[in-house]
């Protein structure tokens, strides 16, 4: 789920020896369940969408809480982006990637 955040970061672990292995991006926790319509709206907004202001009073943990929390193990905060082109970083030529990021929003 997405939450507005000035820091575009990814919390990532690569170690399979930890309880979680993968990436988190703009995670938040609410004190109530979302309706199917609210989930659909968040999905449509995409990875960098914002939480509906009407739900802010239900916010228990914001993305910033996760970024500021102490870390154990091999957890790292890495540069993140709203662009889906970032997902191919390291798989394509860096010059091509920079062109895609700059000239072809995705």
CSV table of C-alpha atoms in Angstrom, one decimal:
chain,number,residue,atom,x,y,z
A,1,UNK,CA,0.0,0.0,0.0
A,2,UNK,CA,1.1,3.5,-0.6
A,3,UNK,CA,1.5,6.6,1.6
A,4,UNK,CA,2.8,10.0,0.6
A,5,UNK,CA,6.4,10.3,1.5
A,6,UNK,CA,9.1,12.7,0.6
A,7,UNK,CA,11.7,10.0,1.0
A,8,UNK,CA,11.5,7.5,-1.9
A,9,UNK,CA,13.3,4.6,-0.3
A,10,UNK,CA,13.1,0.9,-0.4
A,11,UNK,CA,13.8,-1.2,2.7
A,12,UNK,CA,15.4,-4.3,1.4
A,13,UNK,CA,16.9,-7.6,2.7
A,14,UNK,CA,18.6,-10.1,0.5
A,15,UNK,CA,19.5,-12.7,3.1
A,16,UNK,CA,17.4,-15.8,3.0
A,17,UNK,CA,18.4,-16.4,6.7
A,18,UNK,CA,16.0,-13.6,7.8
A,19,UNK,CA,12.3,-13.8,8.4
A,20,UNK,CA,11.7,-11.4,5.4
A,21,UNK,CA,13.6,-11.4,2.1
A,22,UNK,CA,12.5,-8.8,-0.4
A,23,UNK,CA,11.5,-5.1,-0.7
A,24,UNK,CA,9.0,-2.9,1.1
A,25,UNK,CA,7.9,0.5,-0.3
A,26,UNK,CA,5.6,3.0,1.4
A,27,UNK,CA,4.1,0.5,3.8
A,28,UNK,CA,1.6,1.7,6.3
A,29,UNK,CA,-0.8,0.2,8.9
A,30,UNK,CA,-4.3,1.3,9.6
A,31,UNK,CA,-6.5,0.5,12.6
A,32,UNK,CA,-9.4,-0.6,10.4
A,33,UNK,CA,-10.0,-2.8,7.4
A,34,UNK,CA,-10.2,-1.2,3.9
A,35,UNK,CA,-13.2,-1.7,1.7
A,36,UNK,CA,-12.7,-3.3,-1.7
A,37,UNK,CA,-13.2,0.2,-3.3
A,38,UNK,CA,-10.5,1.7,-1.1
A,39,UNK,CA,-8.1,-1.1,-2.0
A,40,UNK,CA,-8.9,-0.6,-5.6
A,41,UNK,CA,-8.3,3.1,-5.4
A,42,UNK,CA,-4.9,2.6,-3.7
A,43,UNK,CA,-3.9,0.1,-6.4
A,44,UNK,CA,-5.0,2.5,-9.2
A,45,UNK,CA,-2.8,5.2,-7.7
A,46,UNK,CA,0.2,3.0,-8.0
A,47,UNK,CA,3.3,2.5,-6.0
A,48,UNK,CA,3.7,6.3,-5.3
A,49,UNK,CA,0.1,7.0,-4.7
A,50,UNK,CA,-1.1,8.8,-1.6
A,51,UNK,CA,-3.3,7.6,1.2
A,52,UNK,CA,-6.8,9.1,1.1
A,53,UNK,CA,-6.8,12.0,3.6
A,54,UNK,CA,-10.0,10.6,5.1
A,55,UNK,CA,-8.0,7.6,6.3
A,56,UNK,CA,-5.2,9.6,8.0
A,57,UNK,CA,-7.0,9.4,11.4
A,58,UNK,CA,-6.8,5.6,11.0
A,59,UNK,CA,-3.0,5.6,10.5
A,60,UNK,CA,-1.2,3.5,13.2
A,61,UNK,CA,2.2,3.2,11.5
A,62,UNK,CA,3.4,5.4,8.7
A,63,UNK,CA,6.2,4.7,6.2
A,64,UNK,CA,8.4,7.1,8.1
A,65,UNK,CA,8.0,5.0,11.2
A,66,UNK,CA,9.5,2.1,9.4
A,67,UNK,CA,12.3,4.1,7.9
A,68,UNK,CA,13.2,5.6,11.4
A,69,UNK,CA,13.0,2.2,13.3
A,70,UNK,CA,16.1,0.4,14.4
A,71,UNK,CA,17.2,-2.4,12.1
A,72,UNK,CA,18.6,-5.8,12.8
A,73,UNK,CA,20.4,-8.2,10.5
A,74,UNK,CA,21.1,-7.2,6.9
A,75,UNK,CA,18.4,-4.6,6.3
A,76,UNK,CA,19.3,-1.6,4.2
A,77,UNK,CA,17.5,1.5,3.1
A,78,UNK,CA,18.1,2.0,-0.6
A,79,UNK,CA,17.3,4.6,-3.2
A,80,UNK,CA,13.8,4.1,-4.5
A,81,UNK,CA,11.7,5.7,-7.2
A,82,UNK,CA,8.2,5.9,-8.5
A,83,UNK,CA,9.3,4.9,-11.9
A,84,UNK,CA,8.8,1.3,-13.0
A,85,UNK,CA,12.0,1.7,-15.1
A,86,UNK,CA,14.0,1.5,-11.8
A,87,UNK,CA,13.0,-2.2,-11.7
A,88,UNK,CA,15.4,-2.9,-14.6
A,89,UNK,CA,18.4,-1.1,-13.0
A,90,UNK,CA,21.4,-3.4,-13.3
A,91,UNK,CA,19.8,-5.4,-16.2
A,92,UNK,CA,20.2,-2.7,-18.9
A,93,UNK,CA,22.8,-0.2,-19.9
A,94,UNK,CA,23.0,2.7,-17.4
A,95,UNK,CA,22.9,5.3,-20.2
A,96,UNK,CA,19.7,3.7,-21.6
A,97,UNK,CA,18.1,3.6,-18.2
A,98,UNK,CA,18.8,7.2,-17.5
A,99,UNK,CA,17.3,8.1,-20.9
A,100,UNK,CA,14.2,6.0,-20.1
A,101,UNK,CA,13.8,7.6,-16.6
A,102,UNK,CA,14.2,11.1,-18.1
A,103,UNK,CA,12.2,10.9,-21.3
A,104,UNK,CA,9.7,8.1,-20.9
A,105,UNK,CA,7.8,8.3,-17.7
A,106,UNK,CA,6.4,4.9,-16.7
